[in-house]
mmCIF file with all atom_site columns, C-alpha atoms in Angstrom:
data_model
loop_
_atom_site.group_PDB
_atom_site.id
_atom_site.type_symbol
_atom_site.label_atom_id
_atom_site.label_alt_id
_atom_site.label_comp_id
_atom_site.label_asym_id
_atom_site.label_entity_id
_atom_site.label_seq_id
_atom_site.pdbx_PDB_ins_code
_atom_site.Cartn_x
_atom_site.Cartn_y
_atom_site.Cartn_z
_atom_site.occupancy
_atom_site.B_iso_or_equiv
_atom_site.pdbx_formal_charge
_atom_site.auth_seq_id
_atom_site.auth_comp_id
_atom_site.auth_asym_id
_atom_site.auth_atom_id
_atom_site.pdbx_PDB_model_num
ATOM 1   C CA . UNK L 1 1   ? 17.814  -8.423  2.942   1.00 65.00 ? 1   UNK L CA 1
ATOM 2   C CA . UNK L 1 2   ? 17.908  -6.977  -0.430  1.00 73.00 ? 2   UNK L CA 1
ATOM 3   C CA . UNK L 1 3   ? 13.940  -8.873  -1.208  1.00 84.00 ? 3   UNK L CA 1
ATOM 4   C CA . UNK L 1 4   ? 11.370  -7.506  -3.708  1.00 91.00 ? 4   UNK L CA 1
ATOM 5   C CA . UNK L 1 5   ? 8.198   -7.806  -3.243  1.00 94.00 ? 5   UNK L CA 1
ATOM 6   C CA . UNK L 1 6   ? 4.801   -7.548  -5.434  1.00 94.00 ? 6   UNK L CA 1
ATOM 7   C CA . UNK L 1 7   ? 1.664   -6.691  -4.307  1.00 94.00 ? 7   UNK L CA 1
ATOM 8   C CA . UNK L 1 8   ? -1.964  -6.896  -6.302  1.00 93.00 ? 8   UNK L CA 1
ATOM 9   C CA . UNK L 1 9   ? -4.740  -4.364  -5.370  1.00 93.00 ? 9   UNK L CA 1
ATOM 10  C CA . UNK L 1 10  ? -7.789  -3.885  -7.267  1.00 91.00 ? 10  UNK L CA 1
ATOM 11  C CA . UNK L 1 11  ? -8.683  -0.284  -5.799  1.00 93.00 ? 11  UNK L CA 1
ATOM 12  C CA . UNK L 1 12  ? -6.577  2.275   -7.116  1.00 96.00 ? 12  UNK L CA 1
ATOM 13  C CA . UNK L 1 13  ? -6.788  4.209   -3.499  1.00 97.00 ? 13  UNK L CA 1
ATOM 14  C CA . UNK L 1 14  ? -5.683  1.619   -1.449  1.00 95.00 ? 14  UNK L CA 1
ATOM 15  C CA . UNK L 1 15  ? -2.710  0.933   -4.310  1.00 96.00 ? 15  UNK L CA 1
ATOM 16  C CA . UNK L 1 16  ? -1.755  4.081   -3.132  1.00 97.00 ? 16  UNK L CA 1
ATOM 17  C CA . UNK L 1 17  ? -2.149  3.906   0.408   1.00 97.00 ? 17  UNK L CA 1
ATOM 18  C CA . UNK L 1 18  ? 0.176   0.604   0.083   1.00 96.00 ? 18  UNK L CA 1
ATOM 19  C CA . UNK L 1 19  ? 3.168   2.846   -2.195  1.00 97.00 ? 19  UNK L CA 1
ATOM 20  C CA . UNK L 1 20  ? 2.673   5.715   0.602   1.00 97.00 ? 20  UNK L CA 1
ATOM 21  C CA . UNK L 1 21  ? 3.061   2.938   2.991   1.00 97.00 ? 21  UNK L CA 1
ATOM 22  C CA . UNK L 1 22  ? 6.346   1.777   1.128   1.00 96.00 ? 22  UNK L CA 1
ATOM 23  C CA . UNK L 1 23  ? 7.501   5.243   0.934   1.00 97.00 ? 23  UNK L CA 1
ATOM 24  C CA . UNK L 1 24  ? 7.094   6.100   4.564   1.00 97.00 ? 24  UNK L CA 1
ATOM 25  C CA . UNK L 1 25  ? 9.551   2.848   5.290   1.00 95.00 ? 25  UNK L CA 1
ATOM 26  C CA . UNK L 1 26  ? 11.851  3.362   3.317   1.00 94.00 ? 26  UNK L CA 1
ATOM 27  C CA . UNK L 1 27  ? 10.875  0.031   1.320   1.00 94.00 ? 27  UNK L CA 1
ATOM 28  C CA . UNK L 1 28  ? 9.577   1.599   -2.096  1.00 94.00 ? 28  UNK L CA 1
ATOM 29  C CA . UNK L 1 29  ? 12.564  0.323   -4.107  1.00 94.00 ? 29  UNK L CA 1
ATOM 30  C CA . UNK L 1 30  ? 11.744  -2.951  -3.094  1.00 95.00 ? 30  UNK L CA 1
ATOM 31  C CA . UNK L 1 31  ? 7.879   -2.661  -4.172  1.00 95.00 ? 31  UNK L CA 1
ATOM 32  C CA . UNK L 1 32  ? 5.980   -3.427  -7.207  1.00 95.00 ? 32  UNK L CA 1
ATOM 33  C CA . UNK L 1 33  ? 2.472   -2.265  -6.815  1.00 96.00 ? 33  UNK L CA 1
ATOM 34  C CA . UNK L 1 34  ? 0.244   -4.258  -9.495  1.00 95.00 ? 34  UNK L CA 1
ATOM 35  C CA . UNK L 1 35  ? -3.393  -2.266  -9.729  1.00 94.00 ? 35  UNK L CA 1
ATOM 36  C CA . UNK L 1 36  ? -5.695  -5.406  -11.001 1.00 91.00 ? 36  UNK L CA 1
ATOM 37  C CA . UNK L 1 37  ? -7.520  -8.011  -9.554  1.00 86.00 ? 37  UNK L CA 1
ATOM 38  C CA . UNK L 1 38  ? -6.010  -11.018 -8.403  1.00 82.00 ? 38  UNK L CA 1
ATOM 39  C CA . UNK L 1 39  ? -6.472  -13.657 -10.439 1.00 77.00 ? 39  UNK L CA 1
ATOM 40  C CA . UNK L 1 40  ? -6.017  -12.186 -13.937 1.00 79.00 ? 40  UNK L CA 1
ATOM 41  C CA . UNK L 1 41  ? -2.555  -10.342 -12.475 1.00 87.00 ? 41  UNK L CA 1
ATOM 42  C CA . UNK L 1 42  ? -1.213  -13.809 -11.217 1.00 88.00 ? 42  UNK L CA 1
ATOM 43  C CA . UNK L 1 43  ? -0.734  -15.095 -14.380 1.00 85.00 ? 43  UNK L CA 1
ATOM 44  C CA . UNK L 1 44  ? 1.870   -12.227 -16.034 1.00 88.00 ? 44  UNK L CA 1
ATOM 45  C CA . UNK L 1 45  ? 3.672   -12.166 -12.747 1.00 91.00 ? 45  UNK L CA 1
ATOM 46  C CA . UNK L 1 46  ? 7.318   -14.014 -11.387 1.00 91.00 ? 46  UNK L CA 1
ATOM 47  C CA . UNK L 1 47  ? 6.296   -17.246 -9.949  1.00 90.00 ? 47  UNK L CA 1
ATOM 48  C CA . UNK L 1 48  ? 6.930   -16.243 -5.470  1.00 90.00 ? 48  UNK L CA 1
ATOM 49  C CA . UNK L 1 49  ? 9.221   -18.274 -3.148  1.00 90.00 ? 49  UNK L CA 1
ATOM 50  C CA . UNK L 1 50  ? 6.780   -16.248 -0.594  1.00 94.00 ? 50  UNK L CA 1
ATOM 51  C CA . UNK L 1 51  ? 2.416   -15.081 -0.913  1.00 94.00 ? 51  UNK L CA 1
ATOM 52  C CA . UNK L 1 52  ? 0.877   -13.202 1.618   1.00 94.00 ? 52  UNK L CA 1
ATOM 53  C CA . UNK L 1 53  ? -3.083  -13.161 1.233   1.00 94.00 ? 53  UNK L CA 1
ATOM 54  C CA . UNK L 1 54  ? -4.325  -9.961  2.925   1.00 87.00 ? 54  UNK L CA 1
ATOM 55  C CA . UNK L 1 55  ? -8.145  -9.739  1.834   1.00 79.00 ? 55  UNK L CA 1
ATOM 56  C CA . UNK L 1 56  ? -10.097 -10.867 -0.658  1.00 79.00 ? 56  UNK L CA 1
ATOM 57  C CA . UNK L 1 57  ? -9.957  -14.557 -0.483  1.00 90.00 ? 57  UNK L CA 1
ATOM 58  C CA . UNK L 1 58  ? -12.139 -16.863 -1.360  1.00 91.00 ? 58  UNK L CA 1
ATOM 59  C CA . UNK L 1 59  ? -11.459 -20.632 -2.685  1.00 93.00 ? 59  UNK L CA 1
ATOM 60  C CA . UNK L 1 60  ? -10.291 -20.168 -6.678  1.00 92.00 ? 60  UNK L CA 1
ATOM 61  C CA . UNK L 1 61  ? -7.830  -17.538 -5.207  1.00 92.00 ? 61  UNK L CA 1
ATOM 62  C CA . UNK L 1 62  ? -6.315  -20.377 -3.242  1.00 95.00 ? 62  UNK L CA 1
ATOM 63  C CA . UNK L 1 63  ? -6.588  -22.965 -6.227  1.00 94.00 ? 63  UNK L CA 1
ATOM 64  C CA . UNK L 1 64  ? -4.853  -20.922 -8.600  1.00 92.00 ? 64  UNK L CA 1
ATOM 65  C CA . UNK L 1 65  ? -2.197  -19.307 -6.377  1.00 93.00 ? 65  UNK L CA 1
ATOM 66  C CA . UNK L 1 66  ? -1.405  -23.519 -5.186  1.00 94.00 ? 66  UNK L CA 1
ATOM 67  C CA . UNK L 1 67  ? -1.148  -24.921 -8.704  1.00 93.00 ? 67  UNK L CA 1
ATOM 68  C CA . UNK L 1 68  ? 0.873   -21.423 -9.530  1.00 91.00 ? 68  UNK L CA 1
ATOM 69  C CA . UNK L 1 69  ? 3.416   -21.703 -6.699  1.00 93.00 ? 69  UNK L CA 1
ATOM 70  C CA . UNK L 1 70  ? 6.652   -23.752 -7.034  1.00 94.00 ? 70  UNK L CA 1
ATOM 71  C CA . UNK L 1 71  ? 6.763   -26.047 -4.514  1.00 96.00 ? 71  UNK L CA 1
ATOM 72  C CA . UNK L 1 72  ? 8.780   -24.975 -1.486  1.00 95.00 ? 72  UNK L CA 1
ATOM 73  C CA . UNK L 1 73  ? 6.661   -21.794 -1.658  1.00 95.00 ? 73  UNK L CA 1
ATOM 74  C CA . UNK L 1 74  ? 5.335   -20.603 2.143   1.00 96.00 ? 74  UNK L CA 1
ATOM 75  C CA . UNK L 1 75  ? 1.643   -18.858 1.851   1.00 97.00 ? 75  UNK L CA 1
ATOM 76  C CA . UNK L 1 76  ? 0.202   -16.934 4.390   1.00 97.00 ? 76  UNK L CA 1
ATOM 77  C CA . UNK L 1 77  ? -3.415  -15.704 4.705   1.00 97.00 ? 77  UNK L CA 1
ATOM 78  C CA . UNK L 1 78  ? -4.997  -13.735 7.496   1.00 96.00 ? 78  UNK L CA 1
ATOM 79  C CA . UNK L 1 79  ? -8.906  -13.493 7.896   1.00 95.00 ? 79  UNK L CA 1
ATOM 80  C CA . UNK L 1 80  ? -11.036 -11.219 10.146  1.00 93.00 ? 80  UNK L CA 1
ATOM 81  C CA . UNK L 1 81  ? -14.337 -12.029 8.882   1.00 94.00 ? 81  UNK L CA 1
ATOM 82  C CA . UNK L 1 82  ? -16.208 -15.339 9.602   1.00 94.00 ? 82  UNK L CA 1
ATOM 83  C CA . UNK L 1 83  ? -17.002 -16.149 5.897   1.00 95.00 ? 83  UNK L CA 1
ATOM 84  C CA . UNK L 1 84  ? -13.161 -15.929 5.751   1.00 95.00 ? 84  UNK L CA 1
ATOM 85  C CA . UNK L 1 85  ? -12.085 -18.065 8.812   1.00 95.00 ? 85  UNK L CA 1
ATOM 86  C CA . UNK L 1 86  ? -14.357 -20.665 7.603   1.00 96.00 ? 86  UNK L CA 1
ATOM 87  C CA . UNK L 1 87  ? -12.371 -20.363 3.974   1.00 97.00 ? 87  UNK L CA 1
ATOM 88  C CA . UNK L 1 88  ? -8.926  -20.581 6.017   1.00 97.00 ? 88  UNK L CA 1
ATOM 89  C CA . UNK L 1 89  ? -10.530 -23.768 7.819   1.00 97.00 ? 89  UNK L CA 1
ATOM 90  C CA . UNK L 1 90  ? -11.404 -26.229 4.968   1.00 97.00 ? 90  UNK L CA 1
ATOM 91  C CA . UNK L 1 91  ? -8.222  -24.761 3.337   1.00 97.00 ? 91  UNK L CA 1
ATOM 92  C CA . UNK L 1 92  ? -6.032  -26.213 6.510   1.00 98.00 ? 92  UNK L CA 1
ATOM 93  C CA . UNK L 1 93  ? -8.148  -29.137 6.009   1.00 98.00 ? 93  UNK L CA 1
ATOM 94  C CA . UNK L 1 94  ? -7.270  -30.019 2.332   1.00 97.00 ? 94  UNK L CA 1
ATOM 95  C CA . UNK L 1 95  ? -3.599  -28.875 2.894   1.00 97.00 ? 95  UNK L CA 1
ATOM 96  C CA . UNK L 1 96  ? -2.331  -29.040 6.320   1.00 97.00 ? 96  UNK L CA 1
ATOM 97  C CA . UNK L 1 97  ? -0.062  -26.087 7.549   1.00 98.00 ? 97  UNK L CA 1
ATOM 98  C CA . UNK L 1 98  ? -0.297  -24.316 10.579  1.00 98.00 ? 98  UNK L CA 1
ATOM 99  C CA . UNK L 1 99  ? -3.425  -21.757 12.163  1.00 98.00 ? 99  UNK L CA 1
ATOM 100 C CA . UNK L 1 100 ? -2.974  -19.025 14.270  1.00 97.00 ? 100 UNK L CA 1
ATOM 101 C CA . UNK L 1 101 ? -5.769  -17.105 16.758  1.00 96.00 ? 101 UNK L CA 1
ATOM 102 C CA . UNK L 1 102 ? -3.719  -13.661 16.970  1.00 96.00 ? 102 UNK L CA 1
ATOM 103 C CA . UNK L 1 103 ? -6.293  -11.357 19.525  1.00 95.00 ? 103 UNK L CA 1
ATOM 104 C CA . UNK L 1 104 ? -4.819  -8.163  20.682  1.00 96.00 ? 104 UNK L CA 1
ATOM 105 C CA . UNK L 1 105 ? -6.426  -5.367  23.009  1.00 97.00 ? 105 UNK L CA 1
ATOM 106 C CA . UNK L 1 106 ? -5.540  -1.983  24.371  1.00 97.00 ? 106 UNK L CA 1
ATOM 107 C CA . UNK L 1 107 ? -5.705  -0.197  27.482  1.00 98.00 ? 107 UNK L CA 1
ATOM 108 C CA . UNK L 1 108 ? -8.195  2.313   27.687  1.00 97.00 ? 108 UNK L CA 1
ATOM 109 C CA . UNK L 1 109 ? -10.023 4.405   30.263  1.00 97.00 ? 109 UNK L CA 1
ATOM 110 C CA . UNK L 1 110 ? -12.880 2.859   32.265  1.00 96.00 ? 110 UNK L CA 1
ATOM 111 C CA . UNK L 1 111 ? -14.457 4.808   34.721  1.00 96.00 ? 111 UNK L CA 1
ATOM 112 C CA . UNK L 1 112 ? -11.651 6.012   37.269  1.00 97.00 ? 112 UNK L CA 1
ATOM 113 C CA . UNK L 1 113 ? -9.380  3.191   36.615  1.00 98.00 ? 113 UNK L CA 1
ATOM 114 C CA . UNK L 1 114 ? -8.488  1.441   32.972  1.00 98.00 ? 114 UNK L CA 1
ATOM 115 C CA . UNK L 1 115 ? -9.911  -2.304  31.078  1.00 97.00 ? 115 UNK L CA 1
ATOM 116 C CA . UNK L 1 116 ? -8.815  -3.861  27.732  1.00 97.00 ? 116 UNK L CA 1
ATOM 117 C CA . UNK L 1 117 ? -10.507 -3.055  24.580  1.00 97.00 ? 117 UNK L CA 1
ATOM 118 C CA . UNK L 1 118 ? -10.338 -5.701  22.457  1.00 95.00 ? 118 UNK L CA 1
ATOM 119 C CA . UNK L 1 119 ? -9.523  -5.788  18.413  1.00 95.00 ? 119 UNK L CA 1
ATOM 120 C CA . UNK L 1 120 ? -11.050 -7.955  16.187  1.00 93.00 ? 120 UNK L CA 1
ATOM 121 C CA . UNK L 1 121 ? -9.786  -11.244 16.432  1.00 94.00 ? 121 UNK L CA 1
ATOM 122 C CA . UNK L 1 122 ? -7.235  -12.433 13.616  1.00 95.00 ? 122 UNK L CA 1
ATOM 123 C CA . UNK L 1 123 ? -7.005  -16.220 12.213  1.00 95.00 ? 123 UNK L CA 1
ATOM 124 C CA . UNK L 1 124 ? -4.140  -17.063 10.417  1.00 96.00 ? 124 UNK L CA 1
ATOM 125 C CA . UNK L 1 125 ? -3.219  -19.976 8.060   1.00 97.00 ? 125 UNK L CA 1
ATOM 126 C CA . UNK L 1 126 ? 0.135   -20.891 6.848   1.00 97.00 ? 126 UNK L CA 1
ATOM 127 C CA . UNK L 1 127 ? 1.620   -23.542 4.854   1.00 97.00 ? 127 UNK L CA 1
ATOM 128 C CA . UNK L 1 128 ? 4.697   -24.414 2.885   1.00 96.00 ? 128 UNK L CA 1
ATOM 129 C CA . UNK L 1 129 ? 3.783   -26.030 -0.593  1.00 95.00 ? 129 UNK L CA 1
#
């Protein structure tokens, strides 16, 4: 709907995985790929009506990016590890929001018939400032 978005990777490989990505749906023109780490990039950037966390989290990510975002501002994070979840937890704690068990599986053979293989399960916070 005409969007941009910005995203921050540290790793020069997955930057470019993420541009591919862009490139391959036809979103590249609405992508800004910032190669740095988080917290030193937030400051120099637009202030978002909209953060996604992807990876990386952990608790001064969330402080800065809260006392950075205008309020209004809807945050999403997604965790897949436990030290993560738990971070996700006391963060729903302290600022209410929403959570989210997402847990997804796939058909795949099992002997003569077919079973689920499960993925990892996801956890998801969200919250409008």
């Amino acid at each position: 709907a005409g969007g941009r978005a910005i995203a921050i990777e540290a790793r020069a490989d997955r930057a470019q995985l993420v541009r591919a990505n862009a490139t391959a749906f036809g979103v590249s023109h609405h992508l800004t790929v910032v190669e740095a780490q988080s917290p030193v990039a937030l400051e120099s950037l637009p202030r978002p009506a909209a953060v996604f966390v992807g990876g990386g989290a952990d608790a001064s990510l969330f402080e800065r990016l809260w006392n950075l975002m205008p309020v209004g501002t809807r945050l999403v994070a997604n965790a897949v590890t436990l030290e993560t979840e738990a971070l996700l937890l006391a963060q729903h704690k302290q600022r209410g929001g929403e959570l989210m068990k997402i847990e997804l599986a796939h058909a795949a053979p099992l002997g003569s018939k077919r079973g689920w293989v499960a993925s990892r399960p996801l956890i998801q916070w969200s919250v409008n400032k």
